[in-house]
Short mmCIF file of C-alpha atoms in Angstrom, two decimals:
data_model
loop_
_atom_site.label_atom_id
_atom_site.label_comp_id
_atom_site.label_asym_id
_atom_site.label_seq_id
_atom_site.Cartn_x
_atom_site.Cartn_y
_atom_site.Cartn_z
CA UNK H 171 0.01 0.03 0.07
CA UNK H 172 1.51 3.38 -0.99
CA UNK H 173 1.67 6.25 1.54
CA UNK H 174 -1.07 8.10 -0.23
CA UNK H 175 -3.55 5.22 -0.28
CA UNK H 176 -2.72 4.62 3.35
CA UNK H 177 -3.49 8.18 4.18
CA UNK H 178 -6.81 8.11 2.22
CA UNK H 179 -8.10 4.99 3.93
CA UNK H 180 -7.19 6.54 7.36
CA UNK H 181 -9.24 9.58 6.43
CA UNK H 182 -12.28 7.37 5.45
CA UNK H 183 -11.77 5.31 8.61
CA UNK H 184 -11.84 8.56 10.69
CA UNK H 185 -15.02 9.72 8.76
CA UNK H 186 -16.87 6.36 9.52
CA UNK H 187 -15.57 6.40 13.11
CA UNK H 188 -16.91 9.82 13.83
CA UNK H 189 -20.17 9.09 12.10
CA UNK H 190 -20.47 5.98 14.06
CA UNK H 191 -19.65 7.69 17.45
CA UNK H 192 -22.12 10.44 16.68
CA UNK H 193 -24.87 7.85 15.95
CA UNK H 194 -24.02 5.94 19.08
CA UNK H 195 -24.03 9.04 21.20
CA UNK H 196 -27.40 10.17 19.95
CA UNK H 197 -29.19 6.92 19.50
CA UNK H 198 -27.46 4.02 21.17
CA UNK H 199 -26.05 5.21 24.50
CA UNK H 200 -28.53 4.51 27.22
CA UNK H 201 -30.26 7.47 29.09
CA UNK H 202 -28.26 8.60 32.16
CA UNK H 203 -30.07 9.06 35.45
CA UNK H 204 -30.23 12.46 37.10
CA UNK H 205 -30.12 14.56 33.90
CA UNK H 206 -32.77 16.73 32.21
CA UNK H 207 -34.07 14.68 29.32
CA UNK H 208 -31.36 13.89 26.73
CA UNK H 209 -29.08 16.76 27.75
CA UNK H 210 -26.25 14.39 28.89
CA UNK H 211 -25.70 13.39 25.18
CA UNK H 212 -23.90 16.69 24.66
CA UNK H 213 -21.23 15.42 27.03
CA UNK H 214 -20.01 12.89 24.39
CA UNK H 215 -18.99 15.94 22.28
CA UNK H 216 -18.17 18.48 25.03
CA UNK H 217 -15.72 16.33 26.88
CA UNK H 218 -13.66 15.34 23.72
CA UNK H 219 -13.62 18.98 22.57
CA UNK H 220 -12.20 20.22 25.90
CA UNK H 221 -9.79 17.27 25.82
CA UNK H 222 -8.62 18.28 22.28
CA UNK H 223 -8.20 21.87 23.29
CA UNK H 224 -5.78 20.77 26.08
CA UNK H 225 -4.13 18.25 23.72
CA UNK H 226 -3.57 21.05 21.33
CA UNK H 227 -1.99 23.14 24.03
CA UNK H 228 0.39 20.32 24.84
CA UNK H 229 1.33 20.01 21.09
CA UNK H 230 2.02 23.71 21.08
CA UNK H 231 4.14 23.30 24.11
CA UNK H 232 6.27 20.60 22.40
CA UNK H 233 6.57 22.41 19.07
CA UNK H 234 7.54 25.67 20.93
CA UNK H 235 10.28 23.79 22.84
CA UNK H 236 11.50 22.33 19.69
CA UNK H 237 11.50 25.64 17.88
CA UNK H 238 13.59 27.22 20.66
CA UNK H 239 16.15 24.32 20.48
CA UNK H 240 16.48 23.90 16.65
CA UNK H 241 15.10 27.27 15.40
CA UNK H 242 13.37 25.45 12.43
CA UNK H 243 10.47 27.49 10.94
CA UNK H 244 8.52 24.34 10.55
CA UNK H 245 8.26 23.94 14.26
CA UNK H 246 6.86 27.44 14.54
CA UNK H 247 4.29 26.46 11.96
CA UNK H 248 3.44 23.40 14.13
CA UNK H 249 2.97 25.46 17.22
CA UNK H 250 0.77 28.03 15.43
CA UNK H 251 -1.27 25.32 13.90
CA UNK H 252 -1.81 23.51 17.18
CA UNK H 253 -2.74 26.85 18.84
CA UNK H 254 -5.21 27.64 16.07
CA UNK H 255 -6.97 24.34 16.38
CA UNK H 256 -6.76 24.52 20.14
CA UNK H 257 -8.64 27.89 20.10
CA UNK H 258 -11.21 26.43 17.77
CA UNK H 259 -11.88 23.35 19.97
CA UNK H 260 -11.84 25.62 23.16
CA UNK H 261 -14.51 27.76 21.64
CA UNK H 262 -16.57 24.67 20.72
CA UNK H 263 -16.17 23.25 24.21
CA UNK H 264 -17.32 26.55 25.69
CA UNK H 265 -20.37 26.76 23.53
CA UNK H 266 -21.41 23.01 24.12
CA UNK H 267 -20.64 23.44 27.80
CA UNK H 268 -22.88 26.60 27.94
CA UNK H 269 -25.74 24.86 26.38
CA UNK H 270 -25.53 21.92 28.84
CA UNK H 271 -25.25 24.37 31.67
CA UNK H 272 -28.43 26.18 30.57
CA UNK H 273 -30.35 22.99 30.42
CA UNK H 274 -28.90 21.42 33.64
CA UNK H 275 -28.16 24.42 35.94
CA UNK H 276 -30.50 27.07 34.49
CA UNK H 277 -27.75 29.56 33.29
CA UNK H 278 -25.60 29.67 30.26
CA UNK H 279 -22.72 30.76 32.48
CA UNK H 280 -22.15 30.09 36.21
CA UNK H 281 -18.39 31.07 36.64
CA UNK H 282 -17.86 27.50 37.75
CA UNK H 283 -14.01 26.88 38.24
CA UNK H 284 -13.79 24.87 35.22
CA UNK H 285 -15.66 27.35 33.10
CA UNK H 286 -13.19 29.89 34.36
CA UNK H 287 -10.44 27.63 33.43
CA UNK H 288 -11.55 27.35 29.87
CA UNK H 289 -12.00 31.11 29.63
CA UNK H 290 -8.47 31.63 30.86
CA UNK H 291 -7.34 29.01 28.26
CA UNK H 292 -9.19 30.97 25.52
CA UNK H 293 -7.58 34.21 26.76
CA UNK H 294 -4.12 32.57 26.64
CA UNK H 295 -4.73 31.42 23.07
CA UNK H 296 -6.02 34.88 22.01
CA UNK H 297 -3.08 36.51 23.66
CA UNK H 298 -0.73 34.21 21.85
CA UNK H 299 -2.17 35.36 18.55
CA UNK H 300 -2.20 39.03 19.64
CA UNK H 301 1.53 38.72 20.35
CA UNK H 302 2.23 37.16 16.99
CA UNK H 303 0.34 39.95 15.22
CA UNK H 304 2.36 42.56 17.10
CA UNK H 305 5.76 41.38 15.82
CA UNK H 306 6.73 41.98 12.26
CA UNK H 307 10.04 40.06 12.16
CA UNK H 308 9.52 36.30 11.48
CA UNK H 309 12.23 34.89 13.59
CA UNK H 310 11.62 37.17 16.57
CA UNK H 311 7.85 36.49 16.34
CA UNK H 312 8.37 32.77 16.53
CA UNK H 313 10.88 32.93 19.46
CA UNK H 314 8.66 35.42 21.51
CA UNK H 315 5.50 33.33 20.80
CA UNK H 316 7.31 30.12 21.86
CA UNK H 317 8.66 31.75 25.10
CA UNK H 318 5.12 33.02 25.92
CA UNK H 319 3.48 29.73 25.10
CA UNK H 320 5.88 27.80 27.38
CA UNK H 321 5.51 30.33 30.17
CA UNK H 322 1.66 30.15 29.91
CA UNK H 323 1.72 26.46 29.97
CA UNK H 324 3.44 26.17 33.44
CA UNK H 325 0.58 28.26 34.89
CA UNK H 326 -2.13 25.95 33.49
CA UNK H 327 -1.85 23.21 36.18
CA UNK H 328 -2.70 25.77 38.77
CA UNK H 329 -5.88 26.64 37.00
CA UNK H 330 -6.83 23.06 36.45
CA UNK H 331 -5.83 21.63 39.84
CA UNK H 332 -5.62 24.51 42.35
CA UNK H 333 -8.59 26.88 41.33
CA UNK H 334 -11.26 24.07 41.41
CA UNK H 335 -10.08 23.10 44.87
CA UNK H 336 -10.22 26.69 46.27
CA UNK H 337 -13.85 27.16 44.91
CA UNK H 338 -16.65 24.52 44.80
CA UNK H 339 -17.23 23.17 41.31
CA UNK H 340 -20.38 21.95 39.68
CA UNK H 341 -18.25 19.71 37.55
CA UNK H 342 -17.25 16.26 38.68
CA UNK H 343 -13.79 16.38 40.34
CA UNK H 344 -11.58 14.06 38.36
CA UNK H 345 -8.67 14.39 40.76
CA UNK H 346 -10.71 13.07 43.62
CA UNK H 347 -12.26 10.49 41.45
CA UNK H 348 -8.82 9.23 40.36
CA UNK H 349 -7.92 8.69 44.03
CA UNK H 350 -11.06 6.59 44.45
CA UNK H 351 -12.67 9.24 46.87
CA UNK H 352 -15.62 9.66 44.65
CA UNK H 353 -17.03 6.94 42.35
CA UNK H 354 -18.67 7.71 39.11
CA UNK H 355 -21.38 5.29 38.13
CA UNK H 356 -21.03 5.37 34.41
CA UNK H 357 -22.77 2.78 32.34
CA UNK H 358 -20.27 0.55 30.38
CA UNK H 359 -22.09 1.51 27.11
CA UNK H 360 -21.72 5.19 27.95
CA UNK H 361 -18.06 4.79 28.82
CA UNK H 362 -17.51 3.00 25.53
CA UNK H 363 -19.16 5.91 23.50
CA UNK H 364 -17.21 8.47 25.43
CA UNK H 365 -13.92 6.73 24.93
CA UNK H 366 -14.73 6.24 21.13
CA UNK H 367 -15.59 10.00 20.89
CA UNK H 368 -12.27 10.83 22.68
CA UNK H 369 -10.34 8.68 20.09
CA UNK H 370 -12.37 10.09 17.22
CA UNK H 371 -11.86 13.72 18.22
CA UNK H 372 -8.20 13.14 18.84
CA UNK H 373 -7.95 11.61 15.25
CA UNK H 374 -9.92 14.66 13.88
CA UNK H 375 -7.39 16.92 15.54
CA UNK H 376 -4.38 14.82 14.20
CA UNK H 377 -5.95 14.93 10.72
CA UNK H 378 -6.60 18.70 10.67
CA UNK H 379 -3.16 19.36 12.20
CA UNK H 380 -1.23 17.29 9.63
CA UNK H 381 -3.34 18.89 6.94
CA UNK H 382 -2.57 22.46 7.89
CA UNK H 383 1.19 21.67 8.58
CA UNK H 384 1.30 20.15 5.06
CA UNK H 385 -0.31 23.25 3.48
CA UNK H 386 1.96 25.57 5.29
CA UNK H 387 5.06 23.37 4.12
CA UNK H 388 3.93 23.62 0.49
CA UNK H 389 3.40 27.38 0.78
CA UNK H 390 6.94 27.80 2.38
CA UNK H 391 8.43 25.77 -0.52
CA UNK H 392 6.62 27.78 -3.14
CA UNK H 393 7.83 31.08 -1.47
CA UNK H 394 11.29 29.89 -1.42
CA UNK H 395 11.15 28.85 -5.04
CA UNK H 396 9.75 32.30 -5.95
CA UNK H 397 12.46 34.05 -4.09
CA UNK H 398 15.26 31.96 -5.60
CA UNK J 178 41.03 41.45 34.73
CA UNK J 179 38.24 42.02 37.35
CA UNK J 180 35.32 39.65 36.89
CA UNK J 181 31.97 40.86 38.30
CA UNK J 182 29.66 38.33 40.01
CA UNK J 183 26.02 37.76 39.00
CA UNK J 184 24.92 39.37 42.24
CA UNK J 185 27.07 42.53 41.78
CA UNK J 186 25.76 42.82 38.16
CA UNK J 187 22.13 42.39 39.30
CA UNK J 188 22.50 44.95 41.93
CA UNK J 189 24.09 47.35 39.51
CA UNK J 190 21.11 46.97 37.14
CA UNK J 191 18.86 47.50 40.08
CA UNK J 192 20.79 50.66 41.11
CA UNK J 193 20.55 51.92 37.60
CA UNK J 194 16.76 51.37 37.54
CA UNK J 195 16.28 53.13 40.86
CA UNK J 196 18.47 56.12 39.75
CA UNK J 197 16.73 56.49 36.40
CA UNK J 198 13.25 56.13 38.00
CA UNK J 199 14.03 58.72 40.56
CA UNK J 200 15.15 60.96 37.82
CA UNK J 201 11.96 60.73 35.71
CA UNK J 202 9.41 58.98 38.01
CA UNK J 203 7.37 57.77 35.11
CA UNK J 204 6.47 54.32 36.54
CA UNK J 205 6.13 55.72 40.15
CA UNK J 206 3.66 58.46 38.98
CA UNK J 207 1.66 56.09 36.72
CA UNK J 208 1.24 53.39 39.39
CA UNK J 209 0.78 55.73 42.33
CA UNK J 210 -1.77 58.06 40.72
CA UNK J 211 -3.70 55.24 39.09
CA UNK J 212 -3.84 53.46 42.46
CA UNK J 213 -4.96 56.45 44.47
CA UNK J 214 -7.57 57.56 41.82
CA UNK J 215 -9.08 54.08 41.78
CA UNK J 216 -9.04 53.83 45.46
CA UNK J 217 -10.85 57.27 45.82
CA UNK J 218 -13.48 56.26 43.25
CA UNK J 219 -14.06 52.93 45.07
CA UNK J 220 -14.11 54.60 48.45
CA UNK J 221 -16.37 57.32 47.33
CA UNK J 222 -18.93 54.86 45.70
CA UNK J 223 -18.87 52.11 48.41
CA UNK J 224 -17.05 53.46 51.42
CA UNK J 225 -17.13 51.69 54.77
CA UNK J 226 -20.93 51.19 54.92
CA UNK J 227 -21.79 50.25 51.34
CA UNK J 228 -21.51 46.47 51.76
CA UNK J 229 -23.43 43.92 53.74
CA UNK J 230 -21.57 42.64 56.76
CA UNK J 231 -21.38 39.02 55.49
CA UNK J 232 -19.96 40.07 52.16
CA UNK J 233 -17.34 42.46 53.45
CA UNK J 234 -14.25 40.16 53.85
CA UNK J 235 -14.58 38.72 50.37
CA UNK J 236 -15.62 41.69 48.39
CA UNK J 237 -13.18 44.05 50.21
CA UNK J 238 -10.29 41.63 49.54
CA UNK J 239 -11.23 41.31 45.83
CA UNK J 240 -11.55 45.08 45.46
CA UNK J 241 -8.24 45.67 47.19
CA UNK J 242 -6.33 43.32 44.69
CA UNK J 243 -8.29 44.64 41.64
CA UNK J 244 -6.97 48.15 42.54
CA UNK J 245 -3.37 46.79 43.09
CA UNK J 246 -3.67 44.61 40.00
CA UNK J 247 -4.64 47.35 37.53
CA UNK J 248 -2.30 50.01 39.08
CA UNK J 249 0.56 47.54 38.65
CA UNK J 250 -0.30 46.86 35.01
CA UNK J 251 -0.16 50.60 34.43
CA UNK J 252 3.47 50.94 35.14
CA UNK J 253 5.33 47.58 35.42
CA UNK J 254 6.03 47.17 31.71
CA UNK J 255 8.02 50.42 31.73
CA UNK J 256 10.96 48.50 33.14
CA UNK J 257 11.79 46.89 29.73
CA UNK J 258 9.79 49.21 27.28
CA UNK J 259 11.87 52.26 28.24
CA UNK J 260 15.13 50.49 27.19
CA UNK J 261 13.60 49.96 23.66
CA UNK J 262 12.20 53.50 23.57
CA UNK J 263 15.56 55.07 24.47
CA UNK J 264 17.56 52.63 22.37
CA UNK J 265 19.62 51.71 25.44
CA UNK J 266 18.71 47.86 25.20
CA UNK J 267 21.77 47.19 23.05
CA UNK J 268 24.16 48.87 25.54
CA UNK J 269 22.61 46.94 28.42
CA UNK J 270 22.97 43.67 26.53
CA UNK J 271 26.69 44.35 26.29
CA UNK J 272 27.07 45.70 29.83
CA UNK J 273 25.32 42.85 31.74
CA UNK J 274 24.53 39.13 31.35
CA UNK J 275 20.92 38.34 30.65
CA UNK J 276 20.28 36.93 33.98
CA UNK J 277 21.58 40.00 35.85
CA UNK J 278 19.21 42.15 33.75
CA UNK J 279 16.29 39.83 34.73
CA UNK J 280 17.14 39.88 38.45
CA UNK J 281 17.93 43.60 38.55
CA UNK J 282 14.53 44.58 36.78
CA UNK J 283 12.66 42.02 38.70
CA UNK J 284 13.96 43.37 42.05
CA UNK J 285 13.08 47.01 40.88
CA UNK J 286 9.52 45.89 39.96
CA UNK J 287 9.23 44.11 43.35
CA UNK J 288 10.31 47.23 45.19
CA UNK J 289 7.86 49.21 43.18
CA UNK J 290 5.02 46.80 44.02
CA UNK J 291 5.95 46.62 47.72
CA UNK J 292 6.03 50.43 47.89
CA UNK J 293 2.58 50.48 46.20
CA UNK J 294 1.21 47.98 48.73
CA UNK J 295 2.80 49.81 51.71
CA UNK J 296 0.94 52.98 50.67
CA UNK J 297 -2.29 51.66 49.22
CA UNK J 298 -3.17 48.83 51.80
CA UNK J 299 -3.28 50.96 55.03
CA UNK J 300 -5.04 53.77 53.02
CA UNK J 301 -7.57 51.24 51.80
CA UNK J 302 -8.05 49.75 55.23
CA UNK J 303 -8.67 53.22 56.70
CA UNK J 304 -11.03 54.47 53.93
CA UNK J 305 -13.03 51.22 53.48
CA UNK J 306 -13.14 50.28 57.16
CA UNK J 307 -11.50 46.91 56.18
CA UNK J 308 -10.66 45.30 59.54
CA UNK J 309 -7.97 42.67 59.24
CA UNK J 310 -7.71 40.18 62.06
CA UNK J 311 -4.25 38.84 61.21
CA UNK J 312 -1.94 41.69 60.13
CA UNK J 313 1.06 39.14 60.03
CA UNK J 314 -0.98 37.02 57.77
CA UNK J 315 -1.85 40.00 55.45
CA UNK J 316 1.75 41.04 55.31
CA UNK J 317 2.83 37.50 54.30
CA UNK J 318 0.21 37.28 51.46
CA UNK J 319 1.18 40.80 50.26
CA UNK J 320 4.90 40.17 50.16
CA UNK J 321 4.58 36.67 48.62
CA UNK J 322 1.76 37.83 46.23
CA UNK J 323 3.88 40.93 45.34
CA UNK J 324 6.88 38.70 44.42
CA UNK J 325 4.97 36.26 42.38
CA UNK J 326 3.21 39.18 40.61
CA UNK J 327 6.61 40.86 39.91
CA UNK J 328 7.98 37.67 38.26
CA UNK J 329 5.15 37.34 35.69
CA UNK J 330 4.90 41.01 34.94
CA UNK J 331 8.63 41.43 34.54
CA UNK J 332 8.74 38.49 32.15
CA UNK J 333 5.77 39.61 30.12
CA UNK J 334 7.27 43.19 30.07
CA UNK J 335 10.47 41.63 28.46
CA UNK J 336 8.34 40.08 25.85
CA UNK J 337 6.22 43.07 24.96
CA UNK J 338 9.20 45.38 24.85
CA UNK J 339 10.53 43.10 22.03
CA UNK J 340 7.06 43.18 20.35
CA UNK J 341 5.26 46.42 20.05
CA UNK J 342 5.97 47.79 23.42
CA UNK J 343 2.26 48.88 23.89
CA UNK J 344 0.66 48.82 27.30
CA UNK J 345 -2.44 47.24 25.84
CA UNK J 346 -0.45 44.16 24.74
CA UNK J 347 1.10 44.00 28.24
CA UNK J 348 -2.40 43.81 29.76
CA UNK J 349 -3.67 41.17 27.08
CA UNK J 350 -0.61 38.90 27.75
CA UNK J 351 -0.32 39.29 31.50
CA UNK J 352 -4.00 39.05 32.52
CA UNK J 353 -4.51 35.32 31.77
CA UNK J 354 -1.26 34.47 33.41
CA UNK J 355 -1.98 36.46 36.53
CA UNK J 356 -5.58 35.36 36.96
CA UNK J 357 -4.79 32.06 39.00
CA UNK J 358 -2.38 34.28 41.14
CA UNK J 359 -5.13 36.71 41.73
CA UNK J 360 -7.55 34.07 42.78
CA UNK J 361 -5.03 32.75 45.37
CA UNK J 362 -4.03 36.19 46.83
CA UNK J 363 -7.74 37.18 47.17
CA UNK J 364 -8.42 33.88 49.06
CA UNK J 365 -5.34 34.53 51.25
CA UNK J 366 -6.40 38.16 51.97
CA UNK J 367 -9.85 37.09 52.90
CA UNK J 368 -8.44 34.46 55.19
CA UNK J 369 -6.23 37.08 57.00
CA UNK J 370 -9.18 39.37 57.38
CA UNK J 371 -11.44 36.70 58.73
CA UNK J 372 -9.21 34.81 61.21
CA UNK J 373 -6.71 36.00 63.75
CA UNK J 374 -4.66 32.74 63.29
CA UNK J 375 -1.59 33.04 61.13
CA UNK J 376 -2.13 29.48 59.88
CA UNK J 377 -5.39 30.57 58.10
CA UNK J 378 -3.51 32.14 55.23
CA UNK J 379 -1.26 29.10 54.65
CA UNK J 380 -3.45 27.21 52.13
CA UNK J 381 -3.62 30.34 49.83
CA UNK J 382 0.10 31.13 50.57
CA UNK J 383 1.13 27.62 49.40
CA UNK J 384 -0.51 28.25 46.05
CA UNK J 385 1.03 31.77 45.80
CA UNK J 386 4.52 30.49 46.64
CA UNK J 387 4.41 27.49 44.28
CA UNK J 388 2.98 29.53 41.49
CA UNK J 389 5.70 32.16 42.10
CA UNK J 390 8.42 29.62 42.26
CA UNK J 391 7.37 27.77 39.11
CA UNK J 392 7.05 30.94 37.10
CA UNK J 393 10.44 32.14 38.50
CA UNK J 394 12.27 29.06 37.33
CA UNK J 395 10.61 29.23 33.92
CA UNK J 396 11.37 32.93 33.56
CA UNK J 397 15.14 32.15 34.36
CA UNK J 398 15.15 29.47 31.68
CA UNK J 399 13.39 31.50 29.04
CA UNK J 400 14.60 35.01 29.63
CA UNK J 401 17.87 34.67 27.61
CA UNK J 402 15.71 33.69 24.58
CA UNK J 403 13.49 36.80 24.89
CA UNK J 404 16.24 39.19 25.70
CA UNK J 405 18.78 38.08 23.00
CA UNK J 406 16.49 37.43 19.96
#
């Protein structure tokens, strides 16, 4: 199998997988107790979106570190692409979360600690792009943006772990759950759909990310050819 | 040849900052006047009787830090921006190693913040009738919070000085990084206001110190990249 057919079949597989996960989330997953109607079904999309936003932030960190070590323009492209996709998924997670909050808790926005965390993540992403736009020189832009991204990354654990502990959260506390202090009663079918959605959204992120990086690579090659 | 130590170089940078600030007083005036004006506006609108008794510790702690936070963002970026404005950054790069520049400017910003807190906090307590049960706890939160605040704002100032140097960009970049710190210091100040026990401020203090420590280490590692590029 050539690389191209391989990529094509992966793309089709991803499409079928996401279609399957969507159908399972909306039709097959059993109704969860304690929720208003079918509102819980949005969780199958909301949680993976938030996960991808954080995953993109991690990819941005790795690419930024690599850029500062090797100074390869492609690593800067990788960092920017990850940040752009991260921003998109963070916005989607905020919208789906707000819809769920309106149905479950009566308000679109409650300043719940996790809502606050996602807003700050959004602000960091927005600041990252504001910084990039303020610098004209390409190399300096890449280095400053990488430094800012790494610095911002180290403050994130405080948002995710410290802030929800200082203030009470409406969200389930995953740190306590991992310790076994709280037990989630999740139906095995629900868990399967959620894990499938997590894998599907991660795959979607990987596909969009490689596609954008490839486009940027082609554009850079064309620019180099034109300049030569 | 005489080789200067990092400490001596850092103190020399600090000395230069203090001397040039005392000559022009741009940052001092910006921060001081902003803080006093905001404090007067808040005191005039709310005053000692404008809040319900049960809301006072939390709201007064939050208001105090909002005043300090916005006053600080008005002047802390000057420390690096003025070097680019006056075209003295190149000379400074030649004269001192990057870490000495970071430490010197960080210490200067810390001094500026502590001076701001020393003036504004007693004034705020008097004007707003903010009774603090543990003064020692409040001092601890103010000093640790000021130090952590100075680290992040000095590092962001270094970044924006190399970008456009605008104060708006400083606020955009610094705000999301300072919010977790702001949450912790407000919790610490509330604890100091509500309990005479020094131990009451420790949970918040732990978050402030660890956040300050982590950002300090990261700033030390990344500063040469920002300063040299």
